[in-house]
PDB file of C-alpha atoms in Angstrom:
ATOM      1  CA  GLY A   1     -87.601 -38.468 161.688  1.00 61.00           C
ATOM      2  CA  ALA A   2     -86.074 -35.701 163.399  1.00 74.00           C
ATOM      3  CA  VAL A   3     -86.723 -35.677 167.143  1.00 85.00           C
ATOM      4  CA  VAL A   4     -86.159 -32.850 169.571  1.00 90.00           C
ATOM      5  CA  SER A   5     -86.317 -33.372 173.391  1.00 92.00           C
ATOM      6  CA  GLN A   6     -86.905 -30.887 176.106  1.00 94.00           C
ATOM      7  CA  HIS A   7     -86.078 -31.617 179.718  1.00 95.00           C
ATOM      8  CA  PRO A   8     -87.731 -31.145 182.174  1.00 95.00           C
ATOM      9  CA  SER A   9     -91.253 -30.919 180.858  1.00 90.00           C
ATOM     10  CA  ARG A  10     -92.601 -29.289 183.922  1.00 92.00           C
ATOM     11  CA  VAL A  11     -90.849 -27.374 186.724  1.00 95.00           C
ATOM     12  CA  ILE A  12     -92.026 -25.386 189.515  1.00 96.00           C
ATOM     13  CA  CYS A  13     -89.696 -23.094 191.463  1.00 96.00           C
ATOM     14  CA  LYS A  14     -89.380 -20.422 194.060  1.00 96.00           C
ATOM     15  CA  SER A  15     -89.041 -16.717 193.127  1.00 97.00           C
ATOM     16  CA  GLY A  16     -85.509 -15.893 192.864  1.00 97.00           C
ATOM     17  CA  THR A  17     -84.166 -19.267 191.794  1.00 97.00           C
ATOM     18  CA  SER A  18     -82.771 -20.184 188.506  1.00 97.00           C
ATOM     19  CA  VAL A  19     -84.005 -22.876 186.302  1.00 97.00           C
ATOM     20  CA  LYS A  20     -82.238 -24.596 183.371  1.00 97.00           C
ATOM     21  CA  ILE A  21     -84.026 -25.984 180.394  1.00 97.00           C
ATOM     22  CA  GLU A  22     -82.362 -28.593 177.954  1.00 97.00           C
ATOM     23  CA  CYS A  23     -83.022 -28.860 174.324  1.00 96.00           C
ATOM     24  CA  ARG A  24     -81.621 -31.756 172.583  1.00 95.00           C
ATOM     25  CA  SER A  25     -81.760 -32.863 168.942  1.00 92.00           C
ATOM     26  CA  LEU A  26     -81.771 -36.759 169.311  1.00 91.00           C
ATOM     27  CA  ASP A  27     -81.099 -37.843 165.813  1.00 86.00           C
ATOM     28  CA  PHE A  28     -79.660 -35.248 163.994  1.00 86.00           C
ATOM     29  CA  GLN A  29     -77.114 -32.299 164.262  1.00 87.00           C
ATOM     30  CA  ALA A  30     -78.749 -29.013 164.781  1.00 86.00           C
ATOM     31  CA  THR A  31     -76.367 -25.973 163.755  1.00 82.00           C
ATOM     32  CA  THR A  32     -79.196 -23.513 164.792  1.00 87.00           C
ATOM     33  CA  MET A  33     -81.500 -23.818 167.616  1.00 91.00           C
ATOM     34  CA  PHE A  34     -84.394 -21.572 168.508  1.00 91.00           C
ATOM     35  CA  TRP A  35     -85.959 -20.775 171.907  1.00 95.00           C
ATOM     36  CA  TYR A  36     -89.572 -19.536 172.120  1.00 92.00           C
ATOM     37  CA  ARG A  37     -91.944 -18.708 174.630  1.00 92.00           C
ATOM     38  CA  GLN A  38     -95.538 -18.870 174.501  1.00 82.00           C
ATOM     39  CA  PHE A  39     -98.370 -17.553 176.795  1.00 73.00           C
ATOM     40  CA  PRO A  40    -101.867 -19.420 176.709  1.00 67.00           C
ATOM     41  CA  LYS A  41    -103.675 -19.221 173.515  1.00 59.00           C
ATOM     42  CA  GLN A  42    -101.168 -16.921 171.791  1.00 65.00           C
ATOM     43  CA  SER A  43     -98.400 -17.331 169.143  1.00 66.00           C
ATOM     44  CA  LEU A  44     -95.044 -18.574 170.061  1.00 75.00           C
ATOM     45  CA  MET A  45     -92.859 -15.610 170.499  1.00 82.00           C
ATOM     46  CA  LEU A  46     -89.299 -16.098 169.549  1.00 85.00           C
ATOM     47  CA  MET A  47     -86.828 -15.128 172.192  1.00 92.00           C
ATOM     48  CA  ALA A  48     -83.371 -15.965 170.608  1.00 92.00           C
ATOM     49  CA  THR A  49     -81.508 -17.746 168.015  1.00 89.00           C
ATOM     50  CA  SER A  50     -78.868 -20.181 169.227  1.00 88.00           C
ATOM     51  CA  ASN A  51     -75.727 -20.950 166.932  1.00 84.00           C
ATOM     52  CA  GLU A  52     -73.549 -23.792 168.070  1.00 83.00           C
ATOM     53  CA  GLY A  53     -70.414 -22.391 169.150  1.00 81.00           C
ATOM     54  CA  SER A  54     -71.255 -18.665 169.282  1.00 83.00           C
ATOM     55  CA  LYS A  55     -73.240 -16.300 171.177  1.00 87.00           C
ATOM     56  CA  ALA A  56     -76.987 -16.424 170.823  1.00 91.00           C
ATOM     57  CA  THR A  57     -78.751 -13.613 169.189  1.00 90.00           C
ATOM     58  CA  TYR A  58     -81.598 -12.297 171.341  1.00 93.00           C
ATOM     59  CA  GLU A  59     -85.097 -10.527 170.132  1.00 89.00           C
ATOM     60  CA  GLN A  60     -85.666  -7.296 170.933  1.00 89.00           C
ATOM     61  CA  GLY A  61     -87.308  -6.820 174.460  1.00 92.00           C
ATOM     62  CA  VAL A  62     -85.361 -10.096 175.746  1.00 94.00           C
ATOM     63  CA  GLU A  63     -82.906  -9.744 178.498  1.00 94.00           C
ATOM     64  CA  LYS A  64     -79.795 -11.591 177.550  1.00 93.00           C
ATOM     65  CA  ASP A  65     -78.652 -11.674 181.218  1.00 95.00           C
ATOM     66  CA  LYS A  66     -82.066 -13.082 182.457  1.00 96.00           C
ATOM     67  CA  PHE A  67     -82.306 -15.585 179.900  1.00 97.00           C
ATOM     68  CA  LEU A  68     -78.853 -17.269 179.405  1.00 96.00           C
ATOM     69  CA  ILE A  69     -78.678 -19.551 176.299  1.00 95.00           C
ATOM     70  CA  ASN A  70     -75.776 -21.957 175.818  1.00 91.00           C
ATOM     71  CA  HIS A  71     -75.224 -24.036 172.774  1.00 89.00           C
ATOM     72  CA  ALA A  72     -72.132 -26.125 173.424  1.00 83.00           C
ATOM     73  CA  SER A  73     -72.765 -28.865 171.088  1.00 89.00           C
ATOM     74  CA  LEU A  74     -74.578 -29.626 167.871  1.00 89.00           C
ATOM     75  CA  THR A  75     -76.992 -31.378 169.809  1.00 92.00           C
ATOM     76  CA  LEU A  76     -77.715 -29.442 172.905  1.00 94.00           C
ATOM     77  CA  SER A  77     -78.716 -26.005 173.723  1.00 94.00           C
ATOM     78  CA  THR A  78     -79.687 -24.792 177.342  1.00 96.00           C
ATOM     79  CA  LEU A  79     -81.914 -21.888 178.431  1.00 97.00           C
ATOM     80  CA  THR A  80     -81.289 -20.751 182.004  1.00 97.00           C
ATOM     81  CA  VAL A  81     -83.714 -18.515 183.467  1.00 97.00           C
ATOM     82  CA  THR A  82     -81.906 -16.841 186.223  1.00 97.00           C
ATOM     83  CA  SER A  83     -83.524 -15.087 189.272  1.00 96.00           C
ATOM     84  CA  ALA A  84     -86.891 -16.248 188.029  1.00 96.00           C
ATOM     85  CA  HIS A  85     -90.071 -14.261 189.035  1.00 96.00           C
ATOM     86  CA  PRO A  86     -93.748 -15.232 188.607  1.00 95.00           C
ATOM     87  CA  GLU A  87     -93.903 -13.158 185.441  1.00 94.00           C
ATOM     88  CA  ASP A  88     -91.428 -15.659 183.834  1.00 95.00           C
ATOM     89  CA  SER A  89     -94.265 -18.346 184.392  1.00 94.00           C
ATOM     90  CA  SER A  90     -94.887 -19.555 180.928  1.00 91.00           C
ATOM     91  CA  PHE A  91     -94.508 -22.357 178.265  1.00 89.00           C
ATOM     92  CA  TYR A  92     -90.985 -22.530 176.731  1.00 94.00           C
ATOM     93  CA  ILE A  93     -90.427 -24.321 173.527  1.00 92.00           C
ATOM     94  CA  CYS A  94     -87.202 -24.904 171.563  1.00 94.00           C
ATOM     95  CA  SER A  95     -86.831 -25.981 167.992  1.00 91.00           C
ATOM     96  CA  ALA A  96     -83.717 -27.094 165.923  1.00 89.00           C
ATOM     97  CA  ARG A  97     -83.016 -26.379 162.565  1.00 81.00           C
ATOM     98  CA  VAL A  98     -81.537 -28.804 160.141  1.00 72.00           C
ATOM     99  CA  GLY A  99     -79.135 -27.358 157.768  1.00 65.00           C
ATOM    100  CA  THR A 100     -77.857 -23.903 157.623  1.00 60.00           C
ATOM    101  CA  SER A 101     -80.316 -22.157 155.392  1.00 55.00           C
ATOM    102  CA  GLY A 102     -83.032 -19.830 156.748  1.00 54.00           C
ATOM    103  CA  ARG A 103     -85.502 -22.011 155.112  1.00 52.00           C
ATOM    104  CA  GLY A 104     -84.358 -25.238 156.741  1.00 61.00           C
ATOM    105  CA  GLU A 105     -86.948 -27.056 158.474  1.00 70.00           C
ATOM    106  CA  GLN A 106     -87.462 -26.697 162.089  1.00 75.00           C
ATOM    107  CA  PHE A 107     -88.373 -29.559 164.426  1.00 83.00           C
ATOM    108  CA  PHE A 108     -90.011 -28.532 167.719  1.00 87.00           C
ATOM    109  CA  GLY A 109     -89.497 -30.005 171.336  1.00 89.00           C
ATOM    110  CA  PRO A 110     -92.587 -30.768 173.419  1.00 87.00           C
ATOM    111  CA  GLY A 111     -92.061 -27.714 175.517  1.00 89.00           C
ATOM    112  CA  THR A 112     -91.304 -26.892 179.354  1.00 92.00           C
ATOM    113  CA  ARG A 113     -94.104 -25.512 181.596  1.00 90.00           C
ATOM    114  CA  LEU A 114     -92.187 -23.149 184.102  1.00 94.00           C
ATOM    115  CA  THR A 115     -94.034 -22.064 187.030  1.00 94.00           C
ATOM    116  CA  VAL A 116     -92.470 -19.666 189.327  1.00 96.00           C
ATOM    117  CA  LEU A 117     -94.208 -19.264 192.914  1.00 96.00           C
TER     118      LEU A 117
ATOM    119  CA  GLY B   1     -95.601 -42.750 173.584  1.00 72.00           C
ATOM    120  CA  GLN B   2     -98.223 -40.206 172.401  1.00 77.00           C
ATOM    121  CA  GLN B   3     -98.000 -39.328 168.618  1.00 84.00           C
ATOM    122  CA  VAL B   4     -99.404 -36.918 166.472  1.00 89.00           C
ATOM    123  CA  MET B   5     -99.216 -37.794 162.754  1.00 93.00           C
ATOM    124  CA  GLN B   6     -99.511 -35.270 160.075  1.00 95.00           C
ATOM    125  CA  ILE B   7     -99.929 -35.756 156.310  1.00 96.00           C
ATOM    126  CA  PRO B   8     -99.055 -35.022 153.839  1.00 96.00           C
ATOM    127  CA  GLN B   9     -95.679 -33.987 154.287  1.00 90.00           C
ATOM    128  CA  TYR B  10     -95.657 -31.621 151.245  1.00 92.00           C
ATOM    129  CA  GLN B  11     -98.371 -30.550 148.864  1.00 96.00           C
ATOM    130  CA  HIS B  12     -97.864 -29.010 145.439  1.00 96.00           C
ATOM    131  CA  VAL B  13    -100.742 -27.076 144.090  1.00 97.00           C
ATOM    132  CA  GLN B  14    -101.556 -24.652 141.328  1.00 97.00           C
ATOM    133  CA  GLU B  15    -102.682 -21.358 142.643  1.00 97.00           C
ATOM    134  CA  GLY B  16    -106.415 -21.243 142.973  1.00 97.00           C
ATOM    135  CA  GLU B  17    -106.542 -25.041 143.983  1.00 97.00           C
ATOM    136  CA  ASP B  18    -107.366 -26.034 147.339  1.00 98.00           C
ATOM    137  CA  PHE B  19    -104.974 -27.602 149.990  1.00 98.00           C
ATOM    138  CA  THR B  20    -105.863 -29.829 152.867  1.00 98.00           C
ATOM    139  CA  THR B  21    -103.678 -31.229 155.727  1.00 98.00           C
ATOM    140  CA  TYR B  22    -104.746 -33.725 158.183  1.00 98.00           C
ATOM    141  CA  CYS B  23    -103.487 -34.626 161.773  1.00 98.00           C
ATOM    142  CA  ASN B  24    -104.216 -37.675 163.649  1.00 97.00           C
ATOM    143  CA  SER B  25    -103.678 -38.455 167.301  1.00 94.00           C
ATOM    144  CA  SER B  26    -102.914 -41.767 168.936  1.00 91.00           C
ATOM    145  CA  THR B  27    -104.818 -40.560 171.911  1.00 91.00           C
ATOM    146  CA  THR B  28    -107.945 -38.214 172.519  1.00 93.00           C
ATOM    147  CA  LEU B  29    -106.974 -34.585 172.532  1.00 91.00           C
ATOM    148  CA  SER B  30    -108.434 -31.858 174.975  1.00 88.00           C
ATOM    149  CA  ASN B  31    -107.707 -29.423 172.458  1.00 88.00           C
ATOM    150  CA  ILE B  32    -105.605 -29.004 169.066  1.00 92.00           C
ATOM    151  CA  GLN B  33    -103.878 -25.932 167.788  1.00 89.00           C
ATOM    152  CA  TRP B  34    -102.922 -24.997 164.160  1.00 93.00           C
ATOM    153  CA  TYR B  35     -99.938 -22.874 163.360  1.00 90.00           C
ATOM    154  CA  LYS B  36     -98.351 -21.565 160.102  1.00 92.00           C
ATOM    155  CA  GLN B  37     -94.798 -20.937 159.450  1.00 86.00           C
ATOM    156  CA  ARG B  38     -93.585 -18.775 156.522  1.00 85.00           C
ATOM    157  CA  PRO B  39     -90.353 -19.927 154.893  1.00 78.00           C
ATOM    158  CA  GLY B  40     -87.792 -18.399 157.197  1.00 69.00           C
ATOM    159  CA  GLY B  41     -90.122 -17.198 159.801  1.00 70.00           C
ATOM    160  CA  HIS B  42     -91.335 -18.556 163.137  1.00 70.00           C
ATOM    161  CA  PRO B  43     -94.573 -20.357 163.839  1.00 81.00           C
ATOM    162  CA  VAL B  44     -97.744 -18.168 163.997  1.00 80.00           C
ATOM    163  CA  PHE B  45    -100.635 -19.499 166.171  1.00 80.00           C
ATOM    164  CA  LEU B  46    -103.821 -19.729 163.857  1.00 90.00           C
ATOM    165  CA  ILE B  47    -106.467 -21.303 165.941  1.00 89.00           C
ATOM    166  CA  GLN B  48    -107.291 -23.707 168.849  1.00 89.00           C
ATOM    167  CA  LEU B  49    -110.147 -26.447 168.601  1.00 93.00           C
ATOM    168  CA  VAL B  50    -111.766 -27.514 171.759  1.00 92.00           C
ATOM    169  CA  LYS B  51    -115.133 -29.140 171.066  1.00 95.00           C
ATOM    170  CA  SER B  52    -115.963 -32.493 169.646  1.00 97.00           C
ATOM    171  CA  GLY B  53    -116.934 -31.958 166.078  1.00 97.00           C
ATOM    172  CA  GLU B  54    -116.067 -28.177 166.113  1.00 97.00           C
ATOM    173  CA  VAL B  55    -115.660 -26.319 162.668  1.00 98.00           C
ATOM    174  CA  LYS B  56    -114.093 -23.120 162.523  1.00 97.00           C
ATOM    175  CA  LYS B  57    -113.229 -20.582 159.682  1.00 97.00           C
ATOM    176  CA  GLN B  58    -110.789 -17.996 159.168  1.00 96.00           C
ATOM    177  CA  LYS B  59    -111.853 -16.476 155.732  1.00 96.00           C
ATOM    178  CA  ARG B  60    -110.656 -19.264 152.984  1.00 98.00           C
ATOM    179  CA  LEU B  61    -109.408 -21.522 156.014  1.00 98.00           C
ATOM    180  CA  THR B  62    -111.443 -24.105 157.585  1.00 98.00           C
ATOM    181  CA  PHE B  63    -110.494 -25.971 160.479  1.00 98.00           C
ATOM    182  CA  GLN B  64    -112.164 -29.095 161.797  1.00 98.00           C
ATOM    183  CA  PHE B  65    -111.972 -31.238 165.134  1.00 98.00           C
ATOM    184  CA  GLY B  66    -112.924 -34.831 164.894  1.00 97.00           C
ATOM    185  CA  GLU B  67    -116.015 -36.218 166.751  1.00 97.00           C
ATOM    186  CA  ALA B  68    -113.626 -38.670 168.640  1.00 96.00           C
ATOM    187  CA  LYS B  69    -111.214 -35.639 169.208  1.00 95.00           C
ATOM    188  CA  LYS B  70    -108.412 -37.537 167.774  1.00 96.00           C
ATOM    189  CA  ASN B  71    -108.069 -36.001 164.341  1.00 97.00           C
ATOM    190  CA  SER B  72    -108.333 -32.704 162.822  1.00 98.00           C
ATOM    191  CA  SER B  73    -107.797 -30.999 159.316  1.00 98.00           C
ATOM    192  CA  LEU B  74    -107.218 -27.736 157.952  1.00 98.00           C
ATOM    193  CA  HIS B  75    -108.449 -26.823 154.362  1.00 98.00           C
ATOM    194  CA  ILE B  76    -107.712 -23.663 152.248  1.00 98.00           C
ATOM    195  CA  THR B  77    -109.775 -22.933 149.452  1.00 98.00           C
ATOM    196  CA  ALA B  78    -108.661 -21.333 146.485  1.00 98.00           C
ATOM    197  CA  THR B  79    -104.973 -21.155 147.595  1.00 98.00           C
ATOM    198  CA  GLN B  80    -103.125 -17.816 146.995  1.00 97.00           C
ATOM    199  CA  THR B  81     -99.175 -17.380 147.063  1.00 96.00           C
ATOM    200  CA  THR B  82     -99.633 -15.841 150.472  1.00 96.00           C
ATOM    201  CA  ASP B  83    -100.585 -19.367 151.712  1.00 97.00           C
ATOM    202  CA  VAL B  84     -97.236 -20.650 151.060  1.00 96.00           C
ATOM    203  CA  GLY B  85     -95.749 -22.047 154.224  1.00 93.00           C
ATOM    204  CA  THR B  86     -95.780 -25.064 156.541  1.00 91.00           C
ATOM    205  CA  TYR B  87     -98.766 -25.657 158.582  1.00 95.00           C
ATOM    206  CA  PHE B  88     -98.250 -27.453 162.033  1.00 93.00           C
ATOM    207  CA  CYS B  89    -100.761 -29.035 164.227  1.00 94.00           C
ATOM    208  CA  ALA B  90    -100.214 -29.648 167.832  1.00 88.00           C
ATOM    209  CA  GLY B  91    -102.007 -31.171 170.846  1.00 86.00           C
ATOM    210  CA  PRO B  92    -101.353 -31.369 174.565  1.00 80.00           C
ATOM    211  CA  GLY B  93     -99.309 -34.352 175.591  1.00 71.00           C
ATOM    212  CA  ASP B  94     -99.832 -36.796 178.135  1.00 66.00           C
ATOM    213  CA  SER B  95     -98.936 -34.869 181.081  1.00 56.00           C
ATOM    214  CA  ASN B  96    -100.812 -31.606 179.728  1.00 53.00           C
ATOM    215  CA  TYR B  97     -97.817 -29.823 180.282  1.00 56.00           C
ATOM    216  CA  GLN B  98     -96.293 -30.491 176.708  1.00 67.00           C
ATOM    217  CA  LEU B  99     -97.058 -29.999 173.259  1.00 76.00           C
ATOM    218  CA  ILE B 100     -96.720 -32.663 170.784  1.00 81.00           C
ATOM    219  CA  TRP B 101     -96.357 -31.455 167.273  1.00 84.00           C
ATOM    220  CA  GLY B 102     -97.232 -32.902 163.997  1.00 88.00           C
ATOM    221  CA  ALA B 103     -94.401 -32.929 161.251  1.00 85.00           C
ATOM    222  CA  GLY B 104     -96.014 -30.050 159.329  1.00 90.00           C
ATOM    223  CA  THR B 105     -97.269 -29.895 155.883  1.00 94.00           C
ATOM    224  CA  LYS B 106     -95.595 -27.758 153.508  1.00 92.00           C
ATOM    225  CA  LEU B 107     -97.800 -25.920 151.052  1.00 96.00           C
ATOM    226  CA  ILE B 108     -95.874 -25.176 147.618  1.00 96.00           C
ATOM    227  CA  ILE B 109     -97.382 -23.218 144.903  1.00 95.00           C
ATOM    228  CA  LYS B 110     -96.410 -24.594 141.632  1.00 92.00           C
ATOM    229  CA  PRO B 111     -94.901 -21.723 139.258  1.00 88.00           C
TER     230      PRO B 111
END
């Protein structure tokens, strides 16, 4: 089946530093990847939609200069949290969609727990 | 590594019939979460189960967590067109900093 990996699974950093999270589709090509943020016991919140070779589309309220997304290949998207602050501490999950249809199945990564001190 | 298996992959039902999806984990889970994703939408958190043998209801949806905390089910009574979508279960991974997702069960209402 389709597998999506994320790295790292957990990161702790100091306030003001930048953190990069990688999302990879291991056995399929993903034209579109999604980045979500999840607060405890709450729904996933879509942050941005990442299309290979083009700029990401950010949801309202998500700062594109703070959450940099790069989708350089059909198997890799990265999310960089720049100048991280404690309020950025959260669980970040990516997913990759098979195909270009808006109804294509999404496969989720295991998530990355970010803690900013 | 740890796995969460979810079956079936698809279920076609007539409107008004019941629907059930099952999740089985290879290891004991501290909790299990259920999500619903409408076609073209993103997953929406439905519920989290924590206690062994726990049963929770949300209107026509019944969620169960097994006594051994390794399996869970979601049952929908008398499905409606608004129930269409993919239902995912997810449990914490070995490190407790990860979520292990089931593959999802797509509920399809027959025309």
